[in-house]
Amino acid sequence: MTALPNSIEARDKAFHLHSYTNAKRHLEVGPTVIERGEGIHVFDNQGNRYIEAMAGLWSVGLGFSEQRLVDAATRQMQKLPYYHNFTHRSHGPVIELADKLVNMAPVPMSKAFFTNSGSEAIDTAIKLIWYRANALGEPQRKKIIVRNRAYHGVTIASSALTSLPANHTSFDLIVPNVLRLTCPHYWREGQPGETEEQFATRLADELEQTILREGPETIAAFFGEPVQGAGGVVVPARGYWEKVQAILRKYDILLVADEVICGFGRTGNMFGSQTFDIQPDIMTLSKQMSSSYLPSSALLINDKVFEPIMAESDRIGTLGHGYTGGGHPVASAVALETIRIIEEENLVAHAAHVGERLRNGLKALEAHPLVGEVRGVGLIAAVELVTDKAAKKGLDAPGKLGGLANAQLQSAGVISRNMGDALAFCPPLIITESEVDDLLERFGRALNATLEALPAGTVK
Ligand SMILES: Cc1ncc(COP(=O)(O)O)c(C=O)c1O
């Protein structure tokens, strides 16, 4: 008989299959067990304190100890811990949240539909877009356009839109008709001699040529994150969204703005769509909407999307879609309180302000031998590490340099995440100026430690 595992780390290794983790390696290295949080910091069970520079998963906008969210959840738990919105039923928090979201949207929206995760919001958007096409008598209009390095989730349908290799390899993706275009990352994808403007024009041409090749009548929608997050914090090339939207309008193709990361202040405006002047037909929302204290997500649809769906549900007798937990009263109460706090405390303007300080501080490290590119907008940024600036390359295996630097950063008391060789910074919206400075100082130290640990001659 095997001995009962006793330490919490041993039990984690024994019983827990982790997300986005090498399952075999986990048996060797075990977990970092986070025990509690305070403001922008979390503490592990060894007593180490970390700046949570990713706000969890780009999501804990209000930090890890907002009592008002605890109180809002407690009040709602005591009053009505659960109800749903199937078959004409409703409840106060979901009604209030739908009203709030539709009315705060940066473009005219008609209805909010509630889900539990970003992936479910994206899946729902795909299903509603297909349902709408059938309602309009256009059953051939089913293809979806996305960009390389997109992240839209991991359910069967949303992972087909996600365009990162690890989300596809060995998973037998079964959703057909997903068209992938070039990632709008000028530094990585721009051709020699091409200006940023020319790059954006080339990508818009690629979009138009793809639409014409496939047949405009077969294209249902274009899905895009205003800033691509998990693909490495890709701030799109200047002029990109304007040119892309002109093409989508020309061929009457729906635009879905995946605001799961960008929404609720991250890019220095309430929505990423405002930062890049995007006019979406559908917006997907999650993460900072409830500061991730409880799972909550939603999509907003405009009249152009809603009206055919309404007619089709009437023809069939029901809209045959919905989740048990969608619009959960406790999660909705927490989301409402989160949005109230963001508005009352002016956290969007605050994020723009401290974000500028963070990005300027990172930019000042551009001369460091390991820094290839610093990019970002608002309070989201990434530093792409290289060992060869001219070739824009890291160590032999992609991601190795990023992994080494990320480990150094954790030793310096900062939790970041390396996406390939890019380290991301997406701290809670409440981060102060002095906390930004602390983060920058620790990052500078981690960069130097990474450099020192490389064999002589590695850096070109
Ligand atoms: C832009 C975007 N869309 C969708 C998702 C999927 O969200 P979830 O992990 O809640 O399913 C994510 C998650 O990181 C995301 O960043």
mmCIF file of N, CA, C and O in Angstrom, residues 56-123:
data_model
loop_
_atom_site.group_PDB
_atom_site.id
_atom_site.type_symbol
_atom_site.label_atom_id
_atom_site.label_comp_id
_atom_site.label_asym_id
_atom_site.label_seq_id
_atom_site.Cartn_x
_atom_site.Cartn_y
_atom_site.Cartn_z
ATOM 1 N N GLY A 56 -3.671 37.534 -11.156
ATOM 2 C CA GLY A 56 -4.218 36.176 -11.311
ATOM 3 C C GLY A 56 -4.079 35.782 -12.768
ATOM 4 O O GLY A 56 -2.987 35.599 -13.282
ATOM 5 N N LEU A 57 -5.198 35.675 -13.454
ATOM 6 C CA LEU A 57 -5.160 35.438 -14.903
ATOM 7 C C LEU A 57 -5.737 36.670 -15.598
ATOM 8 O O LEU A 57 -6.813 36.628 -16.149
ATOM 9 N N TRP A 58 -5.043 37.768 -15.522
ATOM 10 C CA TRP A 58 -5.432 39.055 -16.123
ATOM 11 C C TRP A 58 -6.789 39.494 -15.568
ATOM 12 O O TRP A 58 -7.572 40.107 -16.289
ATOM 13 N N SER A 59 -7.063 39.214 -14.327
ATOM 14 C CA SER A 59 -8.481 39.262 -13.981
ATOM 15 C C SER A 59 -8.855 39.906 -12.646
ATOM 16 O O SER A 59 -9.968 40.393 -12.505
ATOM 17 N N VAL A 60 -7.942 39.900 -11.685
ATOM 18 C CA VAL A 60 -8.336 40.386 -10.357
ATOM 19 C C VAL A 60 -8.099 41.901 -10.307
ATOM 20 O O VAL A 60 -7.178 42.387 -9.654
ATOM 21 N N GLY A 61 -8.948 42.628 -11.004
ATOM 22 C CA GLY A 61 -8.751 44.066 -11.158
ATOM 23 C C GLY A 61 -8.679 44.801 -9.840
ATOM 24 O O GLY A 61 -7.922 45.764 -9.686
ATOM 25 N N LEU A 62 -9.475 44.368 -8.867
ATOM 26 C CA LEU A 62 -9.579 45.104 -7.602
ATOM 27 C C LEU A 62 -8.637 44.573 -6.533
ATOM 28 O O LEU A 62 -8.737 44.961 -5.362
ATOM 29 N N GLY A 63 -7.722 43.688 -6.931
ATOM 30 C CA GLY A 63 -6.787 43.156 -5.946
ATOM 31 C C GLY A 63 -7.436 42.061 -5.112
ATOM 32 O O GLY A 63 -8.609 41.722 -5.304
ATOM 33 N N PHE A 64 -6.671 41.541 -4.158
ATOM 34 C CA PHE A 64 -7.038 40.287 -3.512
ATOM 35 C C PHE A 64 -7.709 40.451 -2.154
ATOM 36 O O PHE A 64 -7.841 39.475 -1.420
ATOM 37 N N SER A 65 -8.135 41.667 -1.815
ATOM 38 C CA SER A 65 -8.754 41.816 -0.486
ATOM 39 C C SER A 65 -9.824 42.914 -0.469
ATOM 40 O O SER A 65 -9.886 43.704 0.456
ATOM 41 N N GLU A 66 -10.668 42.927 -1.499
ATOM 42 C CA GLU A 66 -11.707 43.962 -1.556
ATOM 43 C C GLU A 66 -12.924 43.512 -0.737
ATOM 44 O O GLU A 66 -13.717 42.675 -1.184
ATOM 45 N N GLN A 67 -13.077 44.086 0.436
ATOM 46 C CA GLN A 67 -14.136 43.676 1.365
ATOM 47 C C GLN A 67 -15.535 43.920 0.783
ATOM 48 O O GLN A 67 -16.466 43.151 1.044
ATOM 49 N N ARG A 68 -15.672 44.978 -0.018
ATOM 50 C CA ARG A 68 -17.013 45.264 -0.574
ATOM 51 C C ARG A 68 -17.522 44.110 -1.432
ATOM 52 O O ARG A 68 -18.725 43.857 -1.505
ATOM 53 N N LEU A 69 -16.613 43.415 -2.110
ATOM 54 C CA LEU A 69 -17.055 42.278 -2.934
ATOM 55 C C LEU A 69 -17.477 41.103 -2.049
ATOM 56 O O LEU A 69 -18.447 40.402 -2.349
ATOM 57 N N VAL A 70 -16.749 40.924 -0.965
ATOM 58 C CA VAL A 70 -17.118 39.865 -0.003
ATOM 59 C C VAL A 70 -18.504 40.176 0.563
ATOM 60 O O VAL A 70 -19.371 39.298 0.653
ATOM 61 N N ASP A 71 -18.722 41.431 0.906
ATOM 62 C CA ASP A 71 -20.018 41.824 1.491
ATOM 63 C C ASP A 71 -21.154 41.665 0.474
ATOM 64 O O ASP A 71 -22.241 41.202 0.828
ATOM 65 N N ALA A 72 -20.896 42.062 -0.761
ATOM 66 C CA ALA A 72 -21.944 41.940 -1.795
ATOM 67 C C ALA A 72 -22.318 40.473 -1.983
ATOM 68 O O ALA A 72 -23.506 40.131 -2.099
ATOM 69 N N ALA A 73 -21.310 39.602 -1.999
ATOM 70 C CA ALA A 73 -21.577 38.163 -2.158
ATOM 71 C C ALA A 73 -22.348 37.628 -0.959
ATOM 72 O O ALA A 73 -23.314 36.873 -1.104
ATOM 73 N N THR A 74 -21.937 38.048 0.228
ATOM 74 C CA THR A 74 -22.585 37.553 1.451
ATOM 75 C C THR A 74 -24.063 37.972 1.480
ATOM 76 O O THR A 74 -24.948 37.145 1.736
ATOM 77 N N ARG A 75 -24.304 39.242 1.184
ATOM 78 C CA ARG A 75 -25.691 39.736 1.187
ATOM 79 C C ARG A 75 -26.552 38.931 0.219
ATOM 80 O O ARG A 75 -27.659 38.505 0.541
ATOM 81 N N GLN A 76 -26.021 38.691 -0.998
ATOM 82 C CA GLN A 76 -26.812 37.992 -2.000
ATOM 83 C C GLN A 76 -26.981 36.511 -1.635
ATOM 84 O O GLN A 76 -28.053 35.945 -1.826
ATOM 85 N N MET A 77 -25.944 35.909 -1.076
ATOM 86 C CA MET A 77 -26.036 34.516 -0.603
ATOM 87 C C MET A 77 -27.166 34.359 0.401
ATOM 88 O O MET A 77 -27.897 33.381 0.393
ATOM 89 N N GLN A 78 -27.261 35.366 1.284
ATOM 90 C CA GLN A 78 -28.279 35.279 2.338
ATOM 91 C C GLN A 78 -29.687 35.495 1.785
ATOM 92 O O GLN A 78 -30.638 34.899 2.238
ATOM 93 N N LYS A 79 -29.785 36.326 0.743
ATOM 94 C CA LYS A 79 -31.115 36.678 0.232
ATOM 95 C C LYS A 79 -31.627 35.633 -0.765
ATOM 96 O O LYS A 79 -32.739 35.125 -0.636
ATOM 97 N N LEU A 80 -30.821 35.339 -1.759
ATOM 98 C CA LEU A 80 -31.208 34.357 -2.792
ATOM 99 C C LEU A 80 -29.918 33.776 -3.365
ATOM 100 O O LEU A 80 -29.282 34.376 -4.221
ATOM 101 N N PRO A 81 -29.511 32.599 -2.875
ATOM 102 C CA PRO A 81 -28.202 32.073 -3.285
ATOM 103 C C PRO A 81 -28.182 31.570 -4.712
ATOM 104 O O PRO A 81 -27.118 31.473 -5.329
ATOM 105 N N TYR A 82 -29.322 31.201 -5.240
ATOM 106 C CA TYR A 82 -29.338 30.712 -6.617
ATOM 107 C C TYR A 82 -30.678 30.970 -7.265
ATOM 108 O O TYR A 82 -31.730 30.759 -6.640
ATOM 109 N N TYR A 83 -30.637 31.426 -8.459
ATOM 110 C CA TYR A 83 -31.767 31.269 -9.366
ATOM 111 C C TYR A 83 -31.255 31.384 -10.786
ATOM 112 O O TYR A 83 -30.095 31.725 -11.027
ATOM 113 N N HIS A 84 -32.117 31.065 -11.738
ATOM 114 C CA HIS A 84 -31.677 30.979 -13.144
ATOM 115 C C HIS A 84 -32.513 31.916 -14.001
ATOM 116 O O HIS A 84 -33.421 32.604 -13.507
ATOM 117 N N ASN A 85 -32.214 31.880 -15.313
ATOM 118 C CA ASN A 85 -32.985 32.752 -16.219
ATOM 119 C C ASN A 85 -33.595 31.962 -17.373
ATOM 120 O O ASN A 85 -33.839 32.514 -18.438
ATOM 121 N N PHE A 86 -33.824 30.655 -17.150
ATOM 122 C CA PHE A 86 -34.496 29.832 -18.169
ATOM 123 C C PHE A 86 -36.008 30.143 -18.108
ATOM 124 O O PHE A 86 -36.523 30.564 -17.061
ATOM 125 N N THR A 87 -36.689 29.865 -19.199
ATOM 126 C CA THR A 87 -38.159 29.865 -19.265
ATOM 127 C C THR A 87 -38.805 31.070 -18.555
ATOM 128 O O THR A 87 -39.672 30.908 -17.694
ATOM 129 N N HIS A 88 -38.359 32.251 -18.953
ATOM 130 C CA HIS A 88 -38.939 33.528 -18.481
ATOM 131 C C HIS A 88 -38.667 33.863 -17.018
ATOM 132 O O HIS A 88 -39.208 34.843 -16.500
ATOM 133 N N ARG A 89 -37.854 33.057 -16.302
ATOM 134 C CA ARG A 89 -37.553 33.391 -14.903
ATOM 135 C C ARG A 89 -36.434 34.439 -14.864
ATOM 136 O O ARG A 89 -35.587 34.502 -15.750
ATOM 137 N N SER A 90 -36.401 35.233 -13.827
ATOM 138 C CA SER A 90 -35.325 36.214 -13.684
ATOM 139 C C SER A 90 -35.118 36.567 -12.214
ATOM 140 O O SER A 90 -35.825 36.058 -11.348
ATOM 141 N N HIS A 91 -34.150 37.408 -11.934
ATOM 142 C CA HIS A 91 -33.937 37.874 -10.555
ATOM 143 C C HIS A 91 -33.224 39.221 -10.603
ATOM 144 O O HIS A 91 -32.664 39.606 -11.650
ATOM 145 N N GLY A 92 -33.252 39.916 -9.473
ATOM 146 C CA GLY A 92 -32.755 41.294 -9.415
ATOM 147 C C GLY A 92 -31.342 41.481 -9.928
ATOM 148 O O GLY A 92 -31.100 42.318 -10.815
ATOM 149 N N PRO A 93 -30.350 40.745 -9.383
ATOM 150 C CA PRO A 93 -28.973 41.018 -9.789
ATOM 151 C C PRO A 93 -28.724 40.854 -11.286
ATOM 152 O O PRO A 93 -27.999 41.654 -11.889
ATOM 153 N N VAL A 94 -29.344 39.846 -11.907
ATOM 154 C CA VAL A 94 -29.065 39.646 -13.339
ATOM 155 C C VAL A 94 -29.741 40.739 -14.176
ATOM 156 O O VAL A 94 -29.200 41.184 -15.184
ATOM 157 N N ILE A 95 -30.902 41.189 -13.718
ATOM 158 C CA ILE A 95 -31.595 42.261 -14.447
ATOM 159 C C ILE A 95 -30.766 43.551 -14.353
ATOM 160 O O ILE A 95 -30.526 44.242 -15.348
ATOM 161 N N GLU A 96 -30.322 43.819 -13.138
ATOM 162 C CA GLU A 96 -29.538 45.041 -12.928
ATOM 163 C C GLU A 96 -28.219 45.001 -13.704
ATOM 164 O O GLU A 96 -27.788 45.990 -14.293
ATOM 165 N N LEU A 97 -27.579 43.816 -13.734
ATOM 166 C CA LEU A 97 -26.299 43.699 -14.444
ATOM 167 C C LEU A 97 -26.502 43.826 -15.956
ATOM 168 O O LEU A 97 -25.702 44.486 -16.637
ATOM 169 N N ALA A 98 -27.568 43.232 -16.487
ATOM 170 C CA ALA A 98 -27.842 43.348 -17.922
ATOM 171 C C ALA A 98 -28.042 44.820 -18.282
ATOM 172 O O ALA A 98 -27.467 45.324 -19.273
ATOM 173 N N ASP A 99 -28.836 45.521 -17.499
ATOM 174 C CA ASP A 99 -29.101 46.949 -17.719
ATOM 175 C C ASP A 99 -27.772 47.722 -17.691
ATOM 176 O O ASP A 99 -27.452 48.501 -18.590
ATOM 177 N N LYS A 100 -26.974 47.448 -16.666
ATOM 178 C CA LYS A 100 -25.704 48.168 -16.513
ATOM 179 C C LYS A 100 -24.782 47.933 -17.712
ATOM 180 O O LYS A 100 -24.223 48.872 -18.292
ATOM 181 N N LEU A 101 -24.628 46.672 -18.104
ATOM 182 C CA LEU A 101 -23.676 46.346 -19.177
ATOM 183 C C LEU A 101 -24.124 46.918 -20.510
ATOM 184 O O LEU A 101 -23.320 47.499 -21.255
ATOM 185 N N VAL A 102 -25.418 46.764 -20.815
ATOM 186 C CA VAL A 102 -25.904 47.282 -22.109
ATOM 187 C C VAL A 102 -25.724 48.799 -22.145
ATOM 188 O O VAL A 102 -25.298 49.362 -23.155
ATOM 189 N N ASN A 103 -25.994 49.444 -21.026
ATOM 190 C CA ASN A 103 -25.928 50.912 -21.014
ATOM 191 C C ASN A 103 -24.521 51.474 -20.884
ATOM 192 O O ASN A 103 -24.299 52.637 -21.211
ATOM 193 N N MET A 104 -23.580 50.680 -20.422
ATOM 194 C CA MET A 104 -22.202 51.189 -20.361
ATOM 195 C C MET A 104 -21.389 50.815 -21.602
ATOM 196 O O MET A 104 -20.253 51.262 -21.765
ATOM 197 N N ALA A 105 -21.967 50.012 -22.481
ATOM 198 C CA ALA A 105 -21.239 49.589 -23.685
ATOM 199 C C ALA A 105 -20.869 50.816 -24.516
ATOM 200 O O ALA A 105 -21.626 51.793 -24.565
ATOM 201 N N PRO A 106 -19.727 50.764 -25.175
ATOM 202 C CA PRO A 106 -19.270 51.943 -25.911
ATOM 203 C C PRO A 106 -19.976 52.146 -27.256
ATOM 204 O O PRO A 106 -19.802 53.170 -27.888
ATOM 205 N N VAL A 107 -20.737 51.158 -27.685
ATOM 206 C CA VAL A 107 -21.532 51.267 -28.928
ATOM 207 C C VAL A 107 -22.938 50.788 -28.596
ATOM 208 O O VAL A 107 -23.122 50.078 -27.601
ATOM 209 N N PRO A 108 -23.938 51.161 -29.397
ATOM 210 C CA PRO A 108 -25.297 50.717 -29.062
ATOM 211 C C PRO A 108 -25.399 49.193 -29.031
ATOM 212 O O PRO A 108 -25.022 48.519 -29.981
ATOM 213 N N MET A 109 -25.823 48.681 -27.895
ATOM 214 C CA MET A 109 -26.031 47.244 -27.741
ATOM 215 C C MET A 109 -27.485 47.032 -27.345
ATOM 216 O O MET A 109 -28.141 47.941 -26.837
ATOM 217 N N SER A 110 -27.964 45.799 -27.559
ATOM 218 C CA SER A 110 -29.378 45.538 -27.344
ATOM 219 C C SER A 110 -29.626 44.658 -26.120
ATOM 220 O O SER A 110 -30.452 44.973 -25.270
ATOM 221 N N LYS A 111 -28.882 43.543 -26.027
ATOM 222 C CA LYS A 111 -29.156 42.573 -24.959
ATOM 223 C C LYS A 111 -27.848 42.006 -24.402
ATOM 224 O O LYS A 111 -26.844 41.919 -25.119
ATOM 225 N N ALA A 112 -27.925 41.575 -23.142
ATOM 226 C CA ALA A 112 -26.818 40.834 -22.533
ATOM 227 C C ALA A 112 -27.256 39.392 -22.342
ATOM 228 O O ALA A 112 -28.405 39.132 -21.956
ATOM 229 N N PHE A 113 -26.350 38.456 -22.631
ATOM 230 C CA PHE A 113 -26.592 37.032 -22.366
ATOM 231 C C PHE A 113 -25.498 36.570 -21.405
ATOM 232 O O PHE A 113 -24.331 36.927 -21.596
ATOM 233 N N PHE A 114 -25.852 35.741 -20.416
ATOM 234 C CA PHE A 114 -24.879 35.438 -19.361
ATOM 235 C C PHE A 114 -24.372 34.003 -19.393
ATOM 236 O O PHE A 114 -25.138 33.059 -19.611
ATOM 237 N N THR A 115 -23.058 33.900 -19.153
ATOM 238 C CA THR A 115 -22.337 32.632 -19.181
ATOM 239 C C THR A 115 -21.398 32.623 -17.959
ATOM 240 O O THR A 115 -21.453 33.550 -17.148
ATOM 241 N N ASN A 116 -20.568 31.594 -17.852
ATOM 242 C CA ASN A 116 -19.717 31.495 -16.649
ATOM 243 C C ASN A 116 -18.241 31.750 -16.885
ATOM 244 O O ASN A 116 -17.496 31.960 -15.938
ATOM 245 N N SER A 117 -17.811 31.634 -18.139
ATOM 246 C CA SER A 117 -16.382 31.763 -18.435
ATOM 247 C C SER A 117 -16.242 32.457 -19.781
ATOM 248 O O SER A 117 -17.207 32.531 -20.561
ATOM 249 N N GLY A 118 -15.027 32.907 -20.042
ATOM 250 C CA GLY A 118 -14.769 33.518 -21.338
ATOM 251 C C GLY A 118 -15.020 32.529 -22.467
ATOM 252 O O GLY A 118 -15.610 32.877 -23.496
ATOM 253 N N SER A 119 -14.601 31.288 -22.258
ATOM 254 C CA SER A 119 -14.789 30.265 -23.298
ATOM 255 C C SER A 119 -16.272 30.080 -23.620
ATOM 256 O O SER A 119 -16.654 29.959 -24.784
ATOM 257 N N GLU A 120 -17.086 30.035 -22.584
ATOM 258 C CA GLU A 120 -18.528 29.867 -22.821
ATOM 259 C C GLU A 120 -19.129 31.083 -23.520
ATOM 260 O O GLU A 120 -20.048 30.946 -24.326
ATOM 261 N N ALA A 121 -18.631 32.258 -23.196
ATOM 262 C CA ALA A 121 -19.131 33.462 -23.884
ATOM 263 C C ALA A 121 -18.787 33.380 -25.375
ATOM 264 O O ALA A 121 -19.616 33.697 -26.235
ATOM 265 N N ILE A 122 -17.566 32.934 -25.673
ATOM 266 C CA ILE A 122 -17.160 32.801 -27.074
ATOM 267 C C ILE A 122 -17.964 31.706 -27.768
ATOM 268 O O ILE A 122 -18.464 31.880 -28.884
ATOM 269 N N ASP A 123 -18.120 30.552 -27.107
ATOM 270 C CA ASP A 123 -18.942 29.478 -27.680
ATOM 271 C C ASP A 123 -20.343 29.984 -27.988
ATOM 272 O O ASP A 123 -20.922 29.677 -29.029
#
